[in-house]
PDB file of C-alpha atoms in Angstrom:
ATOM      1  CA  MET A   1     -27.435 -21.781  -1.529  1.00 50.00           C
ATOM      2  CA  LEU A   2     -27.051 -18.063  -0.926  1.00 52.00           C
ATOM      3  CA  VAL A   3     -23.967 -18.638   1.247  1.00 55.00           C
ATOM      4  CA  ARG A   4     -22.446 -20.832  -1.465  1.00 59.00           C
ATOM      5  CA  PHE A   5     -23.092 -18.105  -4.025  1.00 61.00           C
ATOM      6  CA  TYR A   6     -21.276 -15.443  -1.992  1.00 70.00           C
ATOM      7  CA  THR A   7     -18.458 -17.861  -1.173  1.00 75.00           C
ATOM      8  CA  ASP A   8     -17.813 -18.487  -4.870  1.00 75.00           C
ATOM      9  CA  TRP A   9     -17.607 -14.777  -5.546  1.00 80.00           C
ATOM     10  CA  VAL A  10     -15.197 -14.242  -2.625  1.00 81.00           C
ATOM     11  CA  VAL A  11     -12.929 -17.009  -3.944  1.00 81.00           C
ATOM     12  CA  LEU A  12     -13.129 -15.563  -7.452  1.00 82.00           C
ATOM     13  CA  LEU A  13     -12.222 -12.129  -6.097  1.00 84.00           C
ATOM     14  CA  PHE A  14      -9.210 -13.589  -4.305  1.00 85.00           C
ATOM     15  CA  ILE A  15      -8.006 -15.372  -7.463  1.00 84.00           C
ATOM     16  CA  PHE A  16      -8.452 -12.191  -9.490  1.00 84.00           C
ATOM     17  CA  GLY A  17      -6.297 -10.391  -6.916  1.00 84.00           C
ATOM     18  CA  GLN A  18      -3.655 -13.092  -7.334  1.00 85.00           C
ATOM     19  CA  LEU A  19      -3.749 -12.567 -11.104  1.00 86.00           C
ATOM     20  CA  VAL A  20      -3.269  -8.820 -10.696  1.00 84.00           C
ATOM     21  CA  ASP A  21      -0.369  -9.472  -8.317  1.00 83.00           C
ATOM     22  CA  ILE A  22       1.316 -11.794 -10.851  1.00 86.00           C
ATOM     23  CA  ILE A  23       0.954  -9.216 -13.629  1.00 85.00           C
ATOM     24  CA  LYS A  24       2.449  -6.572 -11.346  1.00 81.00           C
ATOM     25  CA  GLU A  25       5.403  -8.804 -10.485  1.00 82.00           C
ATOM     26  CA  VAL A  26       6.084  -9.480 -14.174  1.00 86.00           C
ATOM     27  CA  TYR A  27       6.002  -5.763 -14.913  1.00 81.00           C
ATOM     28  CA  GLN A  28       8.301  -4.854 -12.014  1.00 76.00           C
ATOM     29  CA  GLN A  29      10.829  -7.702 -12.185  1.00 78.00           C
ATOM     30  CA  GLY A  30      10.864  -8.332 -15.921  1.00 82.00           C
ATOM     31  CA  LYS A  31      10.190 -11.556 -17.791  1.00 85.00           C
ATOM     32  CA  VAL A  32      13.644 -13.084 -17.384  1.00 86.00           C
ATOM     33  CA  ARG A  33      13.884 -12.547 -13.637  1.00 83.00           C
ATOM     34  CA  PHE A  34      10.269 -13.509 -13.005  1.00 85.00           C
ATOM     35  CA  PHE A  35      10.395 -16.798 -14.917  1.00 87.00           C
ATOM     36  CA  SER A  36      13.770 -17.719 -13.431  1.00 87.00           C
ATOM     37  CA  ASN A  37      11.912 -18.676 -10.237  1.00 83.00           C
ATOM     38  CA  ASN A  38      10.178 -22.043 -10.643  1.00 85.00           C
ATOM     39  CA  TRP A  39       7.549 -21.216  -8.004  1.00 85.00           C
ATOM     40  CA  ASN A  40       6.137 -18.544 -10.313  1.00 87.00           C
ATOM     41  CA  TYR A  41       5.250 -21.254 -12.850  1.00 89.00           C
ATOM     42  CA  LEU A  42       3.196 -22.986 -10.152  1.00 88.00           C
ATOM     43  CA  ALA A  43       1.407 -19.728  -9.309  1.00 87.00           C
ATOM     44  CA  ILE A  44       0.575 -19.094 -12.973  1.00 89.00           C
ATOM     45  CA  ALA A  45      -0.628 -22.674 -13.482  1.00 89.00           C
ATOM     46  CA  THR A  46      -2.832 -22.522 -10.380  1.00 87.00           C
ATOM     47  CA  VAL A  47      -4.470 -19.227 -11.300  1.00 87.00           C
ATOM     48  CA  THR A  48      -4.912 -20.230 -14.947  1.00 88.00           C
ATOM     49  CA  SER A  49      -6.472 -23.603 -14.118  1.00 87.00           C
ATOM     50  CA  PHE A  50      -8.881 -21.999 -11.650  1.00 86.00           C
ATOM     51  CA  LEU A  51      -9.968 -19.332 -14.130  1.00 83.00           C
ATOM     52  CA  LEU A  52     -10.481 -21.954 -16.840  1.00 86.00           C
ATOM     53  CA  HIS A  53     -12.512 -24.020 -14.405  1.00 83.00           C
ATOM     54  CA  VAL A  54     -14.713 -21.036 -13.565  1.00 80.00           C
ATOM     55  CA  VAL A  55     -15.239 -20.126 -17.228  1.00 81.00           C
ATOM     56  CA  ILE A  56     -16.084 -23.702 -18.246  1.00 82.00           C
ATOM     57  CA  TRP A  57     -18.354 -24.167 -15.254  1.00 79.00           C
ATOM     58  CA  TRP A  58     -20.331 -20.993 -15.886  1.00 76.00           C
ATOM     59  CA  THR A  59     -20.687 -21.602 -19.628  1.00 76.00           C
ATOM     60  CA  GLY A  60     -21.808 -25.208 -19.277  1.00 75.00           C
ATOM     61  CA  ARG A  61     -23.821 -24.848 -16.086  1.00 72.00           C
ATOM     62  CA  ALA A  62     -27.242 -24.473 -17.688  1.00 66.00           C
ATOM     63  CA  ALA A  63     -26.756 -27.313 -20.179  1.00 71.00           C
ATOM     64  CA  LEU A  64     -25.328 -29.593 -17.499  1.00 69.00           C
ATOM     65  CA  ILE A  65     -28.217 -29.042 -15.099  1.00 68.00           C
ATOM     66  CA  GLU A  66     -30.752 -29.688 -17.839  1.00 68.00           C
ATOM     67  CA  LYS A  67     -29.002 -32.851 -18.941  1.00 69.00           C
ATOM     68  CA  LEU A  68     -28.657 -34.231 -15.408  1.00 66.00           C
ATOM     69  CA  ASP A  69     -32.306 -33.469 -14.678  1.00 60.00           C
ATOM     70  CA  SER A  70     -33.471 -35.462 -17.712  1.00 62.00           C
ATOM     71  CA  MET A  71     -31.148 -38.361 -16.827  1.00 60.00           C
ATOM     72  CA  THR A  72     -32.418 -38.439 -13.245  1.00 55.00           C
ATOM     73  CA  TRP A  73     -36.076 -38.663 -14.248  1.00 52.00           C
ATOM     74  CA  GLU A  74     -35.237 -41.300 -16.872  1.00 52.00           C
ATOM     75  CA  SER A  75     -33.506 -43.475 -14.277  1.00 56.00           C
ATOM     76  CA  HIS A  76     -36.496 -43.083 -11.953  1.00 51.00           C
ATOM     77  CA  ALA A  77     -38.838 -44.277 -14.687  1.00 50.00           C
ATOM     78  CA  LYS A  78     -36.774 -47.359 -15.631  1.00 55.00           C
ATOM     79  CA  ASP A  79     -35.635 -48.726 -12.290  1.00 55.00           C
ATOM     80  CA  GLN A  80     -36.937 -48.012  -8.824  1.00 53.00           C
ATOM     81  CA  SER A  81     -34.152 -49.902  -6.976  1.00 53.00           C
ATOM     82  CA  TYR A  82     -30.913 -48.098  -6.150  1.00 51.00           C
ATOM     83  CA  THR A  83     -27.587 -49.216  -4.765  1.00 50.00           C
ATOM     84  CA  ILE A  84     -26.499 -46.782  -2.059  1.00 48.00           C
ATOM     85  CA  VAL A  85     -22.784 -46.023  -2.029  1.00 45.00           C
ATOM     86  CA  LEU A  86     -21.537 -45.334   1.496  1.00 45.00           C
ATOM     87  CA  ILE A  87     -19.160 -42.387   1.178  1.00 46.00           C
ATOM     88  CA  SER A  88     -18.401 -42.647   4.881  1.00 47.00           C
ATOM     89  CA  GLU A  89     -16.398 -45.833   4.224  1.00 60.00           C
ATOM     90  CA  PHE A  90     -13.970 -43.913   2.029  1.00 60.00           C
ATOM     91  CA  LEU A  91     -13.670 -41.126   4.587  1.00 66.00           C
ATOM     92  CA  ASN A  92     -12.977 -43.659   7.297  1.00 69.00           C
ATOM     93  CA  SER A  93     -10.215 -45.167   5.174  1.00 70.00           C
ATOM     94  CA  VAL A  94      -8.615 -41.774   4.632  1.00 71.00           C
ATOM     95  CA  ASN A  95      -8.875 -41.029   8.342  1.00 72.00           C
ATOM     96  CA  THR A  96      -7.237 -44.340   9.199  1.00 73.00           C
ATOM     97  CA  ILE A  97      -4.334 -43.852   6.779  1.00 74.00           C
ATOM     98  CA  PHE A  98      -3.734 -40.289   7.948  1.00 74.00           C
ATOM     99  CA  TRP A  99      -3.562 -41.078  11.660  1.00 74.00           C
ATOM    100  CA  SER A 100      -1.478 -44.166  10.998  1.00 73.00           C
ATOM    101  CA  LEU A 101       1.415 -41.886   9.984  1.00 72.00           C
ATOM    102  CA  PHE A 102       1.518 -40.728  13.608  1.00 72.00           C
ATOM    103  CA  GLY A 103       1.145 -44.221  15.097  1.00 70.00           C
ATOM    104  CA  GLN A 104      -2.460 -43.643  16.184  1.00 68.00           C
ATOM    105  CA  ILE A 105      -3.965 -46.869  14.781  1.00 72.00           C
ATOM    106  CA  ASP A 106      -4.798 -50.357  16.010  1.00 68.00           C
ATOM    107  CA  PRO A 107      -3.912 -53.204  13.598  1.00 66.00           C
ATOM    108  CA  GLY A 108      -6.802 -55.206  15.020  1.00 68.00           C
ATOM    109  CA  SER A 109      -9.257 -52.821  13.376  1.00 67.00           C
ATOM    110  CA  PHE A 110      -8.454 -54.385   9.987  1.00 67.00           C
ATOM    111  CA  LYS A 111      -9.786 -57.792  10.972  1.00 68.00           C
ATOM    112  CA  ILE A 112     -13.158 -58.777   9.522  1.00 67.00           C
ATOM    113  CA  ALA A 113     -15.424 -61.077  11.476  1.00 66.00           C
ATOM    114  CA  GLU A 114     -16.876 -62.842   8.413  1.00 65.00           C
ATOM    115  CA  GLY A 115     -14.767 -65.789   7.280  1.00 65.00           C
ATOM    116  CA  GLU A 116     -15.387 -65.225   3.588  1.00 67.00           C
ATOM    117  CA  TYR A 117     -13.538 -61.896   3.746  1.00 68.00           C
ATOM    118  CA  ASP A 118     -10.364 -63.332   5.331  1.00 74.00           C
ATOM    119  CA  ILE A 119      -8.259 -62.893   2.176  1.00 77.00           C
ATOM    120  CA  ILE A 120      -9.388 -59.279   1.903  1.00 74.00           C
ATOM    121  CA  SER A 121      -8.377 -58.627   5.507  1.00 76.00           C
ATOM    122  CA  LYS A 122      -4.900 -60.111   5.018  1.00 79.00           C
ATOM    123  CA  THR A 123      -4.372 -58.183   1.779  1.00 81.00           C
ATOM    124  CA  GLY A 124      -5.426 -54.963   3.456  1.00 77.00           C
ATOM    125  CA  ILE A 125      -3.043 -55.472   6.384  1.00 78.00           C
ATOM    126  CA  THR A 126      -0.161 -56.221   3.969  1.00 83.00           C
ATOM    127  CA  LEU A 127      -0.787 -53.125   1.862  1.00 82.00           C
ATOM    128  CA  PHE A 128      -1.202 -51.024   4.976  1.00 80.00           C
ATOM    129  CA  GLY A 129       2.134 -52.216   6.371  1.00 80.00           C
ATOM    130  CA  ALA A 130       3.882 -51.499   3.052  1.00 84.00           C
ATOM    131  CA  PHE A 131       2.334 -48.030   2.982  1.00 82.00           C
ATOM    132  CA  ASN A 132       3.571 -47.186   6.479  1.00 80.00           C
ATOM    133  CA  LEU A 133       7.059 -48.524   5.773  1.00 82.00           C
ATOM    134  CA  ILE A 134       7.441 -46.553   2.531  1.00 84.00           C
ATOM    135  CA  ALA A 135       5.906 -43.398   4.001  1.00 81.00           C
ATOM    136  CA  VAL A 136       8.192 -43.396   7.049  1.00 81.00           C
ATOM    137  CA  LEU A 137      11.364 -44.156   5.084  1.00 83.00           C
ATOM    138  CA  VAL A 138      10.657 -41.674   2.309  1.00 84.00           C
ATOM    139  CA  ALA A 139       9.584 -38.906   4.677  1.00 81.00           C
ATOM    140  CA  LEU A 140      12.594 -39.429   6.947  1.00 82.00           C
ATOM    141  CA  ASN A 141      15.129 -39.526   4.108  1.00 86.00           C
ATOM    142  CA  MET A 142      13.606 -36.518   2.395  1.00 86.00           C
ATOM    143  CA  LEU A 143      13.627 -34.562   5.640  1.00 85.00           C
ATOM    144  CA  ILE A 144      17.278 -35.371   6.307  1.00 88.00           C
ATOM    145  CA  ALA A 145      18.300 -34.537   2.737  1.00 87.00           C
ATOM    146  CA  ILE A 146      16.414 -31.247   2.686  1.00 86.00           C
ATOM    147  CA  LEU A 147      17.757 -30.101   6.043  1.00 86.00           C
ATOM    148  CA  ASN A 148      21.315 -31.104   5.161  1.00 87.00           C
ATOM    149  CA  ASP A 149      21.217 -29.354   1.790  1.00 84.00           C
ATOM    150  CA  SER A 150      19.685 -26.231   3.291  1.00 81.00           C
ATOM    151  CA  TYR A 151      22.289 -26.121   6.057  1.00 83.00           C
ATOM    152  CA  VAL A 152      25.170 -26.479   3.576  1.00 82.00           C
ATOM    153  CA  GLN A 153      23.814 -23.731   1.313  1.00 78.00           C
ATOM    154  CA  ILE A 154      23.142 -21.350   4.195  1.00 76.00           C
ATOM    155  CA  THR A 155      26.498 -21.838   5.885  1.00 80.00           C
ATOM    156  CA  ALA A 156      28.371 -21.482   2.584  1.00 78.00           C
ATOM    157  CA  ASN A 157      26.926 -18.053   1.829  1.00 77.00           C
ATOM    158  CA  LEU A 158      25.648 -16.944   5.226  1.00 79.00           C
ATOM    159  CA  ASP A 159      26.386 -13.226   4.965  1.00 79.00           C
ATOM    160  CA  THR A 160      25.409 -12.957   1.303  1.00 80.00           C
ATOM    161  CA  GLU A 161      22.150 -14.851   1.757  1.00 75.00           C
ATOM    162  CA  TRP A 162      21.156 -12.741   4.748  1.00 81.00           C
ATOM    163  CA  LYS A 163      21.852  -9.451   2.960  1.00 81.00           C
ATOM    164  CA  PHE A 164      20.106 -10.621  -0.203  1.00 80.00           C
ATOM    165  CA  ASN A 165      16.964 -11.761   1.633  1.00 79.00           C
ATOM    166  CA  ARG A 166      16.913  -8.576   3.709  1.00 81.00           C
ATOM    167  CA  THR A 167      17.201  -6.402   0.597  1.00 80.00           C
ATOM    168  CA  LYS A 168      14.566  -8.476  -1.207  1.00 75.00           C
ATOM    169  CA  LEU A 169      12.198  -7.996   1.720  1.00 74.00           C
ATOM    170  CA  TRP A 170      12.822  -4.253   1.690  1.00 76.00           C
ATOM    171  CA  LEU A 171      12.259  -3.971  -2.050  1.00 71.00           C
ATOM    172  CA  SER A 172       9.006  -5.945  -1.845  1.00 65.00           C
ATOM    173  CA  TRP A 173       7.526  -3.103   0.237  1.00 65.00           C
ATOM    174  CA  VAL A 174       9.035  -0.220  -1.736  1.00 63.00           C
ATOM    175  CA  TYR A 175       6.338  -0.171  -4.399  1.00 56.00           C
ATOM    176  CA  LYS A 176       3.039   1.359  -3.434  1.00 51.00           C
ATOM    177  CA  GLU A 177       1.099  -1.497  -5.017  1.00 52.00           C
ATOM    178  CA  SER A 178       2.722  -4.063  -2.709  1.00 55.00           C
ATOM    179  CA  VAL A 179       1.348  -2.690   0.540  1.00 63.00           C
ATOM    180  CA  LEU A 180      -1.759  -4.892   0.656  1.00 72.00           C
ATOM    181  CA  PRO A 181      -2.012  -8.622  -0.179  1.00 74.00           C
ATOM    182  CA  PRO A 182      -4.642 -10.096  -2.535  1.00 76.00           C
ATOM    183  CA  PRO A 183      -7.538  -9.497  -2.808  1.00 76.00           C
ATOM    184  CA  PHE A 184      -7.110  -6.115  -1.106  1.00 79.00           C
ATOM    185  CA  ASN A 185      -4.609  -5.059  -3.785  1.00 76.00           C
ATOM    186  CA  LEU A 186      -7.612  -4.604  -6.077  1.00 78.00           C
ATOM    187  CA  LEU A 187      -8.351  -1.400  -4.199  1.00 78.00           C
ATOM    188  CA  TYR A 188      -5.483   0.221  -6.079  1.00 75.00           C
ATOM    189  CA  LEU A 189      -7.329  -0.405  -9.345  1.00 75.00           C
ATOM    190  CA  SER A 190      -9.798   2.266  -8.249  1.00 76.00           C
ATOM    191  CA  LEU A 191      -7.071   4.952  -8.371  1.00 76.00           C
ATOM    192  CA  PRO A 192      -7.199   5.379 -12.197  1.00 76.00           C
ATOM    193  CA  PHE A 193     -10.996   5.566 -11.995  1.00 78.00           C
ATOM    194  CA  LEU A 194     -10.817   8.260  -9.344  1.00 79.00           C
ATOM    195  CA  TRP A 195      -8.243  10.147 -11.431  1.00 79.00           C
ATOM    196  CA  VAL A 196     -10.573  10.085 -14.472  1.00 81.00           C
ATOM    197  CA  MET A 197     -13.514  11.248 -12.353  1.00 79.00           C
ATOM    198  CA  LYS A 198     -11.408  14.068 -10.988  1.00 76.00           C
ATOM    199  CA  ARG A 199     -10.489  15.254 -14.470  1.00 78.00           C
ATOM    200  CA  VAL A 200     -14.104  15.043 -15.630  1.00 77.00           C
ATOM    201  CA  MET A 201     -15.368  17.002 -12.632  1.00 73.00           C
ATOM    202  CA  THR A 202     -12.680  19.627 -13.124  1.00 73.00           C
ATOM    203  CA  ALA A 203     -13.621  20.077 -16.777  1.00 75.00           C
ATOM    204  CA  CYS A 204     -17.426  19.941 -16.502  1.00 75.00           C
ATOM    205  CA  CYS A 205     -18.430  21.246 -13.100  1.00 71.00           C
ATOM    206  CA  SER A 206     -18.794  24.912 -12.234  1.00 67.00           C
ATOM    207  CA  LYS A 207     -16.545  26.807  -9.844  1.00 69.00           C
ATOM    208  CA  ARG A 208     -19.148  26.727  -7.107  1.00 67.00           C
ATOM    209  CA  VAL A 209     -19.285  22.940  -7.213  1.00 66.00           C
ATOM    210  CA  LEU A 210     -15.515  22.705  -7.338  1.00 66.00           C
ATOM    211  CA  LEU A 211     -15.266  24.707  -4.131  1.00 69.00           C
ATOM    212  CA  LEU A 212     -17.161  21.947  -2.333  1.00 67.00           C
ATOM    213  CA  PHE A 213     -14.614  19.361  -3.487  1.00 65.00           C
ATOM    214  CA  LYS A 214     -11.582  21.554  -3.021  1.00 64.00           C
ATOM    215  CA  LYS A 215      -9.905  19.152  -0.649  1.00 59.00           C
ATOM    216  CA  PHE A 216     -10.274  16.253  -3.047  1.00 57.00           C
ATOM    217  CA  LEU A 217      -9.249  18.227  -6.134  1.00 53.00           C
ATOM    218  CA  LYS A 218      -6.265  19.900  -4.582  1.00 54.00           C
ATOM    219  CA  LYS A 219      -3.200  19.371  -6.710  1.00 55.00           C
ATOM    220  CA  ARG A 220       0.010  18.241  -5.161  1.00 56.00           C
ATOM    221  CA  PRO A 221       3.117  20.277  -5.922  1.00 57.00           C
ATOM    222  CA  LYS A 222       5.201  18.607  -8.578  1.00 58.00           C
ATOM    223  CA  SER A 223       8.858  18.014  -7.896  1.00 58.00           C
ATOM    224  CA  THR A 224      11.178  20.196  -9.934  1.00 62.00           C
ATOM    225  CA  TRP A 225      14.197  18.990 -11.846  1.00 58.00           C
ATOM    226  CA  LYS A 226      16.460  20.258  -9.079  1.00 59.00           C
ATOM    227  CA  VAL A 227      14.683  18.121  -6.471  1.00 61.00           C
ATOM    228  CA  ARG A 228      14.845  15.079  -8.745  1.00 63.00           C
ATOM    229  CA  ARG A 229      18.528  15.721  -9.355  1.00 66.00           C
ATOM    230  CA  ILE A 230      19.225  15.905  -5.603  1.00 65.00           C
ATOM    231  CA  ASN A 231      17.336  12.648  -5.038  1.00 72.00           C
ATOM    232  CA  GLU A 232      19.308  11.003  -7.822  1.00 74.00           C
ATOM    233  CA  LYS A 233      22.579  12.152  -6.256  1.00 78.00           C
ATOM    234  CA  GLU A 234      21.537  10.767  -2.879  1.00 80.00           C
ATOM    235  CA  ARG A 235      20.575   7.453  -4.441  1.00 76.00           C
ATOM    236  CA  ARG A 236      23.879   7.130  -6.281  1.00 80.00           C
ATOM    237  CA  GLU A 237      25.759   8.084  -3.127  1.00 83.00           C
ATOM    238  CA  VAL A 238      23.996   5.359  -1.126  1.00 82.00           C
ATOM    239  CA  ILE A 239      24.738   2.781  -3.808  1.00 80.00           C
ATOM    240  CA  ARG A 240      28.393   3.848  -3.904  1.00 82.00           C
ATOM    241  CA  HIS A 241      28.736   3.487  -0.126  1.00 84.00           C
ATOM    242  CA  LEU A 242      27.136   0.045  -0.213  1.00 82.00           C
ATOM    243  CA  ILE A 243      29.487  -1.124  -2.956  1.00 82.00           C
ATOM    244  CA  LEU A 244      32.527   0.216  -1.134  1.00 83.00           C
ATOM    245  CA  ARG A 245      31.430  -1.484   2.050  1.00 82.00           C
ATOM    246  CA  ASN A 246      31.021  -4.775   0.209  1.00 79.00           C
ATOM    247  CA  LEU A 247      34.474  -4.452  -1.362  1.00 79.00           C
ATOM    248  CA  ALA A 248      35.994  -3.633   2.006  1.00 80.00           C
ATOM    249  CA  LYS A 249      34.291  -6.688   3.505  1.00 77.00           C
ATOM    250  CA  LYS A 250      35.748  -8.929   0.800  1.00 73.00           C
ATOM    251  CA  SER A 251      39.270  -7.684   1.562  1.00 73.00           C
ATOM    252  CA  TYR A 252      39.237  -9.881   4.683  1.00 64.00           C
ATOM    253  CA  HIS A 253      39.857 -13.601   4.624  1.00 50.00           C
ATOM    254  CA  PRO A 254      36.507 -15.450   4.545  1.00 52.00           C
ATOM    255  CA  GLU A 255      37.576 -18.297   6.863  1.00 47.00           C
ATOM    256  CA  THR A 256      39.906 -16.944   9.548  1.00 46.00           C
ATOM    257  CA  GLY A 257      38.686 -13.348   9.553  1.00 44.00           C
ATOM    258  CA  THR A 258      42.280 -11.999   9.546  1.00 45.00           C
ATOM    259  CA  GLU A 259      43.323  -9.242   7.228  1.00 45.00           C
ATOM    260  CA  LEU A 260      45.272 -10.128   4.110  1.00 44.00           C
ATOM    261  CA  ASN A 261      48.576  -8.752   3.094  1.00 48.00           C
ATOM    262  CA  ALA A 262      48.404  -4.953   3.503  1.00 45.00           C
ATOM    263  CA  SER A 263      50.052  -3.852   0.295  1.00 48.00           C
ATOM    264  CA  GLN A 264      48.398  -6.483  -1.900  1.00 51.00           C
ATOM    265  CA  GLY A 265      44.982  -5.961  -0.318  1.00 51.00           C
ATOM    266  CA  GLU A 266      45.068  -2.190  -0.694  1.00 49.00           C
ATOM    267  CA  SER A 267      46.249  -2.358  -4.295  1.00 54.00           C
ATOM    268  CA  ASP A 268      43.624  -4.950  -5.286  1.00 55.00           C
ATOM    269  CA  HIS A 269      40.906  -3.051  -3.465  1.00 51.00           C
ATOM    270  CA  GLU A 270      41.890   0.217  -5.104  1.00 52.00           C
ATOM    271  CA  HIS A 271      42.026  -1.411  -8.525  1.00 55.00           C
ATOM    272  CA  GLU A 272      38.565  -3.020  -8.156  1.00 54.00           C
ATOM    273  CA  THR A 273      37.029   0.203  -6.888  1.00 53.00           C
ATOM    274  CA  THR A 274      38.571   2.307  -9.651  1.00 54.00           C
ATOM    275  CA  VAL A 275      37.482  -0.086 -12.386  1.00 51.00           C
ATOM    276  CA  PHE A 276      33.934  -0.272 -11.035  1.00 50.00           C
ATOM    277  CA  PHE A 277      33.427   3.462 -10.788  1.00 50.00           C
ATOM    278  CA  ALA A 278      35.055   4.008 -14.152  1.00 51.00           C
ATOM    279  CA  ASN A 279      32.609   1.599 -15.784  1.00 50.00           C
ATOM    280  CA  SER A 280      29.579   2.948 -13.920  1.00 48.00           C
ATOM    281  CA  GLY A 281      30.351   6.590 -14.655  1.00 48.00           C
ATOM    282  CA  LEU A 282      30.571   7.668 -11.015  1.00 47.00           C
ATOM    283  CA  GLN A 283      33.341   9.796  -9.590  1.00 47.00           C
ATOM    284  CA  ALA A 284      36.287   7.641  -8.594  1.00 43.00           C
ATOM    285  CA  SER A 285      38.377  10.413  -7.055  1.00 44.00           C
ATOM    286  CA  GLN A 286      36.781   9.986  -3.628  1.00 45.00           C
ATOM    287  CA  SER A 287      36.487   6.211  -3.714  1.00 44.00           C
ATOM    288  CA  ASN A 288      39.821   5.507  -1.983  1.00 46.00           C
ATOM    289  CA  GLY A 289      39.088   7.794   0.941  1.00 47.00           C
ATOM    290  CA  ILE A 290      35.590   6.445   1.470  1.00 44.00           C
ATOM    291  CA  ALA A 291      36.777   2.846   1.143  1.00 44.00           C
ATOM    292  CA  THR A 292      39.462   3.477   3.778  1.00 46.00           C
ATOM    293  CA  MET A 293      36.887   5.059   6.068  1.00 45.00           C
ATOM    294  CA  GLU A 294      34.485   2.115   5.625  1.00 45.00           C
ATOM    295  CA  THR A 295      37.288  -0.352   6.296  1.00 44.00           C
ATOM    296  CA  THR A 296      38.258   1.508   9.471  1.00 46.00           C
ATOM    297  CA  LYS A 297      34.656   1.446  10.726  1.00 45.00           C
ATOM    298  CA  MET A 298      34.357  -2.262  10.201  1.00 46.00           C
TER     299      MET A 298
END
């Protein structure tokens, strides 16, 4: 009973970590981008149903136990004979159906020695054969369709898909809150509490006490506006180089890999680059030189 109690709390802690992770994803990605993925609906439904189950179970636990106890003693008083339901029969049936998908079953095991159960034996063999036929056909067709569709989608946008998934994987580890999976991400919830305790100790404690916690209360130097401006310039420069590299990549033919017409390709590339940097507010004076350099490297 004690092990079951701790197990329930561990599962509840894990689900609470999943809930915190979902809230974080909604805050970081936004509502539109988050709900555009259908798998997120499944995650929300799973967490919500589990939390509702826990709430209902805890609220009705006492009343349910009392009611079942009274019903049990009432049944004991009325009738002393009980019909025992063999749960092992159901488990054996599930075990048989599962291993039959892999061909590990003997059809002779469905035969019943008693003659009065002959119709039941024949019906069971018929249903079992229909189950295996449908399971094999459906599983095989679904597997072929899924693999074919995945191969077509991947080969159609091979370079784009690879870059997108690589960037998505990078961005998933950019945020500090995404370092640990649930339920260990709950450790980050202690940071605001520690910050409040630090402020309270700084305001209430004496200087002698603060000297003991000097390492913990040491303030980090704040970045000035010049440092933030330099970081912003570096970020915009990296984005500009990535865009120019993508535009230079598109200037090649996607099928044969040969370069397009020189004059038309350069003019189109220059026009796209100029329009993009004009709309984004970046400097377009150096775009042609950088684009030529990126094209030469590739």
